[in-house]
PDB file of C-alpha atoms in Angstrom:
ATOM      1  CA  UNK A   1      47.179 -26.399 111.602  1.00 40.00           C
ATOM      2  CA  UNK A   2      43.520 -25.490 111.741  1.00 41.00           C
ATOM      3  CA  UNK A   3      42.831 -27.585 108.614  1.00 39.00           C
ATOM      4  CA  UNK A   4      44.490 -30.600 110.281  1.00 40.00           C
ATOM      5  CA  UNK A   5      42.068 -30.388 113.251  1.00 37.00           C
ATOM      6  CA  UNK A   6      39.067 -30.095 110.930  1.00 35.00           C
ATOM      7  CA  UNK A   7      40.296 -33.040 108.866  1.00 37.00           C
ATOM      8  CA  UNK A   8      40.859 -35.157 112.007  1.00 38.00           C
ATOM      9  CA  UNK A   9      37.402 -34.289 113.359  1.00 36.00           C
ATOM     10  CA  UNK A  10      35.815 -35.080 109.984  1.00 34.00           C
ATOM     11  CA  UNK A  11      37.604 -38.464 109.851  1.00 40.00           C
ATOM     12  CA  UNK A  12      36.417 -39.275 113.373  1.00 35.00           C
ATOM     13  CA  UNK A  13      32.796 -38.461 112.447  1.00 35.00           C
ATOM     14  CA  UNK A  14      32.948 -40.454 109.213  1.00 34.00           C
ATOM     15  CA  UNK A  15      34.482 -43.444 110.962  1.00 34.00           C
ATOM     16  CA  UNK A  16      31.679 -43.417 113.531  1.00 33.00           C
ATOM     17  CA  UNK A  17      29.038 -43.209 110.797  1.00 34.00           C
ATOM     18  CA  UNK A  18      30.635 -45.979 108.754  1.00 37.00           C
ATOM     19  CA  UNK A  19      30.573 -48.400 111.658  1.00 38.00           C
ATOM     20  CA  UNK A  20      27.151 -47.326 112.938  1.00 39.00           C
ATOM     21  CA  UNK A  21      28.524 -47.465 116.442  1.00 39.00           C
ATOM     22  CA  UNK A  22      27.001 -45.959 119.527  1.00 38.00           C
ATOM     23  CA  UNK A  23      30.068 -46.386 121.699  1.00 38.00           C
ATOM     24  CA  UNK A  24      29.335 -49.975 122.711  1.00 39.00           C
ATOM     25  CA  UNK A  25      31.451 -52.969 121.815  1.00 41.00           C
ATOM     26  CA  UNK A  26      29.994 -54.260 118.498  1.00 43.00           C
ATOM     27  CA  UNK A  27      30.813 -57.839 119.482  1.00 46.00           C
ATOM     28  CA  UNK A  28      28.430 -57.634 122.440  1.00 49.00           C
ATOM     29  CA  UNK A  29      25.596 -55.696 120.756  1.00 48.00           C
ATOM     30  CA  UNK A  30      24.228 -58.689 118.860  1.00 53.00           C
ATOM     31  CA  UNK A  31      24.444 -60.858 121.954  1.00 57.00           C
ATOM     32  CA  UNK A  32      22.397 -58.380 123.978  1.00 64.00           C
ATOM     33  CA  UNK A  33      19.681 -57.822 121.364  1.00 81.00           C
ATOM     34  CA  UNK A  34      19.003 -61.419 120.296  1.00 90.00           C
ATOM     35  CA  UNK A  35      16.685 -63.645 122.273  1.00 95.00           C
ATOM     36  CA  UNK A  36      18.107 -67.013 123.295  1.00 96.00           C
ATOM     37  CA  UNK A  37      16.596 -70.356 124.288  1.00 97.00           C
ATOM     38  CA  UNK A  38      17.590 -71.991 127.594  1.00 97.00           C
ATOM     39  CA  UNK A  39      16.701 -75.433 128.948  1.00 97.00           C
ATOM     40  CA  UNK A  40      15.245 -76.267 132.401  1.00 96.00           C
ATOM     41  CA  UNK A  41      18.753 -76.328 133.913  1.00 97.00           C
ATOM     42  CA  UNK A  42      19.534 -72.852 132.584  1.00 96.00           C
ATOM     43  CA  UNK A  43      21.924 -74.107 129.880  1.00 97.00           C
ATOM     44  CA  UNK A  44      22.058 -72.167 126.623  1.00 97.00           C
ATOM     45  CA  UNK A  45      20.440 -74.114 123.764  1.00 97.00           C
ATOM     46  CA  UNK A  46      20.595 -71.714 120.800  1.00 96.00           C
ATOM     47  CA  UNK A  47      19.241 -68.474 119.331  1.00 96.00           C
ATOM     48  CA  UNK A  48      15.505 -67.902 118.952  1.00 95.00           C
ATOM     49  CA  UNK A  49      14.554 -67.755 115.253  1.00 93.00           C
ATOM     50  CA  UNK A  50      11.375 -67.438 113.231  1.00 88.00           C
ATOM     51  CA  UNK A  51      10.191 -70.615 111.533  1.00 78.00           C
ATOM     52  CA  UNK A  52       7.342 -71.663 109.231  1.00 73.00           C
ATOM     53  CA  UNK A  53       4.901 -68.757 109.424  1.00 72.00           C
ATOM     54  CA  UNK A  54       3.920 -68.068 113.054  1.00 66.00           C
ATOM     55  CA  UNK A  55       6.181 -70.553 114.809  1.00 81.00           C
ATOM     56  CA  UNK A  56       9.425 -69.935 116.646  1.00 90.00           C
ATOM     57  CA  UNK A  57      12.367 -72.289 116.765  1.00 93.00           C
ATOM     58  CA  UNK A  58      15.995 -72.543 117.735  1.00 95.00           C
ATOM     59  CA  UNK A  59      19.076 -73.646 115.858  1.00 95.00           C
ATOM     60  CA  UNK A  60      21.158 -76.421 117.421  1.00 96.00           C
ATOM     61  CA  UNK A  61      24.047 -78.659 116.459  1.00 96.00           C
ATOM     62  CA  UNK A  62      22.955 -82.283 116.797  1.00 95.00           C
ATOM     63  CA  UNK A  63      25.164 -85.207 115.768  1.00 95.00           C
ATOM     64  CA  UNK A  64      27.531 -82.765 113.976  1.00 95.00           C
ATOM     65  CA  UNK A  65      24.677 -81.312 111.888  1.00 96.00           C
ATOM     66  CA  UNK A  66      23.091 -77.865 112.237  1.00 96.00           C
ATOM     67  CA  UNK A  67      19.301 -78.204 112.397  1.00 95.00           C
ATOM     68  CA  UNK A  68      16.282 -76.006 113.142  1.00 93.00           C
ATOM     69  CA  UNK A  69      14.005 -77.257 115.921  1.00 93.00           C
ATOM     70  CA  UNK A  70      10.491 -75.802 116.491  1.00 92.00           C
ATOM     71  CA  UNK A  71       9.218 -74.702 119.899  1.00 93.00           C
ATOM     72  CA  UNK A  72       5.682 -74.478 121.246  1.00 91.00           C
ATOM     73  CA  UNK A  73       4.253 -72.989 124.417  1.00 91.00           C
ATOM     74  CA  UNK A  74       3.558 -75.378 127.272  1.00 89.00           C
ATOM     75  CA  UNK A  75      -0.033 -75.872 128.395  1.00 86.00           C
ATOM     76  CA  UNK A  76      -1.555 -76.718 131.758  1.00 86.00           C
ATOM     77  CA  UNK A  77      -4.287 -79.252 132.583  1.00 85.00           C
ATOM     78  CA  UNK A  78      -6.958 -76.822 131.287  1.00 88.00           C
ATOM     79  CA  UNK A  79      -5.164 -76.411 127.933  1.00 86.00           C
ATOM     80  CA  UNK A  80      -4.180 -72.845 128.837  1.00 91.00           C
ATOM     81  CA  UNK A  81      -0.908 -71.625 127.329  1.00 90.00           C
ATOM     82  CA  UNK A  82       2.026 -70.538 129.481  1.00 89.00           C
ATOM     83  CA  UNK A  83       3.249 -66.980 129.002  1.00 90.00           C
ATOM     84  CA  UNK A  84       6.885 -67.854 129.643  1.00 90.00           C
ATOM     85  CA  UNK A  85       7.536 -71.574 129.252  1.00 94.00           C
ATOM     86  CA  UNK A  86       8.130 -73.532 126.060  1.00 94.00           C
ATOM     87  CA  UNK A  87       8.601 -77.145 125.041  1.00 94.00           C
ATOM     88  CA  UNK A  88      10.026 -78.861 121.985  1.00 94.00           C
ATOM     89  CA  UNK A  89       7.347 -78.812 119.304  1.00 88.00           C
ATOM     90  CA  UNK A  90       6.312 -80.992 116.397  1.00 80.00           C
ATOM     91  CA  UNK A  91       6.789 -79.872 112.835  1.00 74.00           C
ATOM     92  CA  UNK A  92       4.054 -77.441 111.863  1.00 59.00           C
ATOM     93  CA  UNK A  93       0.959 -78.572 109.927  1.00 61.00           C
ATOM     94  CA  UNK A  94       2.275 -81.967 109.012  1.00 70.00           C
ATOM     95  CA  UNK A  95       1.925 -85.560 109.975  1.00 86.00           C
ATOM     96  CA  UNK A  96       4.993 -87.606 109.208  1.00 91.00           C
ATOM     97  CA  UNK A  97       4.957 -90.077 106.337  1.00 92.00           C
ATOM     98  CA  UNK A  98       6.466 -93.538 106.537  1.00 93.00           C
ATOM     99  CA  UNK A  99       7.801 -96.075 104.050  1.00 94.00           C
ATOM    100  CA  UNK A 100       5.822 -98.801 105.860  1.00 92.00           C
ATOM    101  CA  UNK A 101       2.043 -99.299 105.668  1.00 90.00           C
ATOM    102  CA  UNK A 102       1.599 -99.117 109.472  1.00 91.00           C
ATOM    103  CA  UNK A 103       3.539 -95.952 110.461  1.00 91.00           C
ATOM    104  CA  UNK A 104       6.402 -98.022 111.837  1.00 91.00           C
ATOM    105  CA  UNK A 105      10.073 -97.277 111.388  1.00 91.00           C
ATOM    106  CA  UNK A 106      11.609 -93.850 110.928  1.00 93.00           C
ATOM    107  CA  UNK A 107       9.629 -91.025 109.296  1.00 94.00           C
ATOM    108  CA  UNK A 108      10.467 -89.598 105.879  1.00 94.00           C
ATOM    109  CA  UNK A 109      12.156 -86.179 106.023  1.00 94.00           C
ATOM    110  CA  UNK A 110      10.891 -83.734 103.387  1.00 90.00           C
ATOM    111  CA  UNK A 111      11.351 -80.056 102.633  1.00 82.00           C
ATOM    112  CA  UNK A 112      14.268 -77.779 102.003  1.00 75.00           C
ATOM    113  CA  UNK A 113      15.760 -75.708 104.807  1.00 78.00           C
ATOM    114  CA  UNK A 114      18.765 -73.389 104.956  1.00 82.00           C
ATOM    115  CA  UNK A 115      20.466 -75.966 107.188  1.00 91.00           C
ATOM    116  CA  UNK A 116      20.443 -79.790 107.311  1.00 94.00           C
ATOM    117  CA  UNK A 117      16.918 -81.139 106.687  1.00 94.00           C
ATOM    118  CA  UNK A 118      15.358 -82.652 109.781  1.00 94.00           C
ATOM    119  CA  UNK A 119      12.017 -83.584 111.276  1.00 92.00           C
ATOM    120  CA  UNK A 120      11.089 -83.051 114.930  1.00 92.00           C
ATOM    121  CA  UNK A 121       8.483 -85.370 116.424  1.00 91.00           C
ATOM    122  CA  UNK A 122       7.016 -85.368 119.892  1.00 88.00           C
ATOM    123  CA  UNK A 123       5.394 -88.471 121.388  1.00 87.00           C
ATOM    124  CA  UNK A 124       4.088 -87.696 124.873  1.00 87.00           C
ATOM    125  CA  UNK A 125       6.876 -86.101 126.883  1.00 91.00           C
ATOM    126  CA  UNK A 126       9.653 -87.207 124.514  1.00 93.00           C
ATOM    127  CA  UNK A 127      10.807 -85.070 121.578  1.00 94.00           C
ATOM    128  CA  UNK A 128      13.234 -86.438 118.992  1.00 95.00           C
ATOM    129  CA  UNK A 129      14.898 -84.899 115.942  1.00 95.00           C
ATOM    130  CA  UNK A 130      15.340 -87.113 112.891  1.00 95.00           C
ATOM    131  CA  UNK A 131      18.306 -85.836 110.860  1.00 96.00           C
ATOM    132  CA  UNK A 132      18.798 -86.321 107.112  1.00 96.00           C
ATOM    133  CA  UNK A 133      22.136 -87.539 105.752  1.00 95.00           C
ATOM    134  CA  UNK A 134      24.496 -85.101 104.083  1.00 94.00           C
ATOM    135  CA  UNK A 135      23.400 -86.177 100.607  1.00 92.00           C
ATOM    136  CA  UNK A 136      20.958 -85.321  97.845  1.00 92.00           C
ATOM    137  CA  UNK A 137      17.331 -86.245  98.345  1.00 92.00           C
ATOM    138  CA  UNK A 138      15.991 -89.309  96.603  1.00 93.00           C
ATOM    139  CA  UNK A 139      12.600 -90.431  95.355  1.00 94.00           C
ATOM    140  CA  UNK A 140      10.758 -92.167  98.176  1.00 94.00           C
ATOM    141  CA  UNK A 141       7.264 -93.619  98.238  1.00 92.00           C
ATOM    142  CA  UNK A 142       5.334 -93.113 101.452  1.00 91.00           C
ATOM    143  CA  UNK A 143       2.751 -95.775 102.262  1.00 91.00           C
ATOM    144  CA  UNK A 144       1.306 -94.369 105.498  1.00 92.00           C
ATOM    145  CA  UNK A 145       1.082 -91.193 107.539  1.00 88.00           C
ATOM    146  CA  UNK A 146      -0.245 -90.099 110.887  1.00 87.00           C
ATOM    147  CA  UNK A 147       0.323 -88.109 114.041  1.00 83.00           C
ATOM    148  CA  UNK A 148       3.043 -89.512 116.306  1.00 77.00           C
ATOM    149  CA  UNK A 149       1.675 -92.042 118.763  1.00 70.00           C
ATOM    150  CA  UNK A 150      -1.880 -91.879 117.366  1.00 76.00           C
ATOM    151  CA  UNK A 151      -3.912 -93.124 114.420  1.00 85.00           C
ATOM    152  CA  UNK A 152      -2.114 -94.316 111.307  1.00 89.00           C
ATOM    153  CA  UNK A 153      -3.587 -93.957 107.821  1.00 89.00           C
ATOM    154  CA  UNK A 154      -2.547 -96.224 104.966  1.00 90.00           C
ATOM    155  CA  UNK A 155      -2.243 -94.136 101.818  1.00 88.00           C
ATOM    156  CA  UNK A 156      -4.722 -95.062  99.077  1.00 82.00           C
ATOM    157  CA  UNK A 157      -6.810 -97.213 101.432  1.00 79.00           C
ATOM    158  CA  UNK A 158      -9.995 -95.195 100.829  1.00 77.00           C
ATOM    159  CA  UNK A 159     -11.212 -92.236  98.745  1.00 75.00           C
ATOM    160  CA  UNK A 160     -10.719 -89.934 101.770  1.00 74.00           C
ATOM    161  CA  UNK A 161      -7.046 -90.928 102.208  1.00 75.00           C
ATOM    162  CA  UNK A 162      -4.599 -89.619  99.573  1.00 75.00           C
ATOM    163  CA  UNK A 163      -3.191 -92.119  97.059  1.00 76.00           C
ATOM    164  CA  UNK A 164       0.375 -93.415  97.168  1.00 81.00           C
ATOM    165  CA  UNK A 165       2.644 -91.059  95.224  1.00 83.00           C
ATOM    166  CA  UNK A 166       6.425 -90.871  95.141  1.00 88.00           C
ATOM    167  CA  UNK A 167       8.146 -87.721  96.352  1.00 91.00           C
ATOM    168  CA  UNK A 168      11.565 -86.336  97.146  1.00 92.00           C
ATOM    169  CA  UNK A 169      12.931 -86.801 100.648  1.00 93.00           C
ATOM    170  CA  UNK A 170      15.425 -88.508 102.915  1.00 95.00           C
ATOM    171  CA  UNK A 171      15.388 -91.438 105.282  1.00 96.00           C
ATOM    172  CA  UNK A 172      16.990 -90.351 108.572  1.00 96.00           C
ATOM    173  CA  UNK A 173      20.702 -90.900 109.038  1.00 96.00           C
ATOM    174  CA  UNK A 174      20.516 -90.328 112.796  1.00 97.00           C
ATOM    175  CA  UNK A 175      18.266 -89.292 115.654  1.00 97.00           C
ATOM    176  CA  UNK A 176      18.859 -86.827 118.483  1.00 97.00           C
ATOM    177  CA  UNK A 177      16.917 -87.036 121.786  1.00 97.00           C
ATOM    178  CA  UNK A 178      15.995 -83.400 122.471  1.00 96.00           C
ATOM    179  CA  UNK A 179      14.307 -83.837 125.849  1.00 96.00           C
ATOM    180  CA  UNK A 180      17.208 -85.930 127.127  1.00 96.00           C
ATOM    181  CA  UNK A 181      19.868 -83.398 126.087  1.00 97.00           C
ATOM    182  CA  UNK A 182      17.859 -80.221 126.760  1.00 97.00           C
ATOM    183  CA  UNK A 183      15.220 -80.870 129.447  1.00 97.00           C
ATOM    184  CA  UNK A 184      11.948 -78.946 129.507  1.00 95.00           C
ATOM    185  CA  UNK A 185      10.481 -76.472 130.243  1.00 95.00           C
ATOM    186  CA  UNK A 186      12.442 -74.174 127.977  1.00 96.00           C
ATOM    187  CA  UNK A 187      12.651 -70.430 128.501  1.00 96.00           C
ATOM    188  CA  UNK A 188      13.392 -67.543 126.157  1.00 95.00           C
ATOM    189  CA  UNK A 189      15.255 -64.421 127.242  1.00 94.00           C
ATOM    190  CA  UNK A 190      18.314 -62.271 126.529  1.00 92.00           C
TER     191      UNK A 190
END
């Protein structure tokens, strides 16, 4: 009888160690420890994730595709950053490229991601996600590039502007209006 109690106690200890539990419901532990992004109306947007070096982002489902969307801190009139408010951000360290010579039309989506490739662009107060089709990339030739809503540079137009070279990418299959569906400012909390 004594061996049965020892065996039962040993099984209980091993079971606890195997599951790493601390007595809390494991289904709720992840929810409580992961930061989440919320829009201006308090609606849940998605989980906060790391993205492209020092940037944070969230993962959303847009037009039936899972995409990663970068965030940036809001700034005031003096270009001071907010400690608690975010906005939809542009893609990091890149100006979009275009098939046209005047930065018109949709941008070219480049780069591999663990989810559907996309490109987020912000023009003024409006942020939009351009979503790649569910297909292999193809060889595309960009003819211009530039920051959204600003100067456009025609590739190969001068020695200081890179030459036209083909590369792998996608033309967008669809767009998703971020600021319309998830109004700013955004907040991050548990």
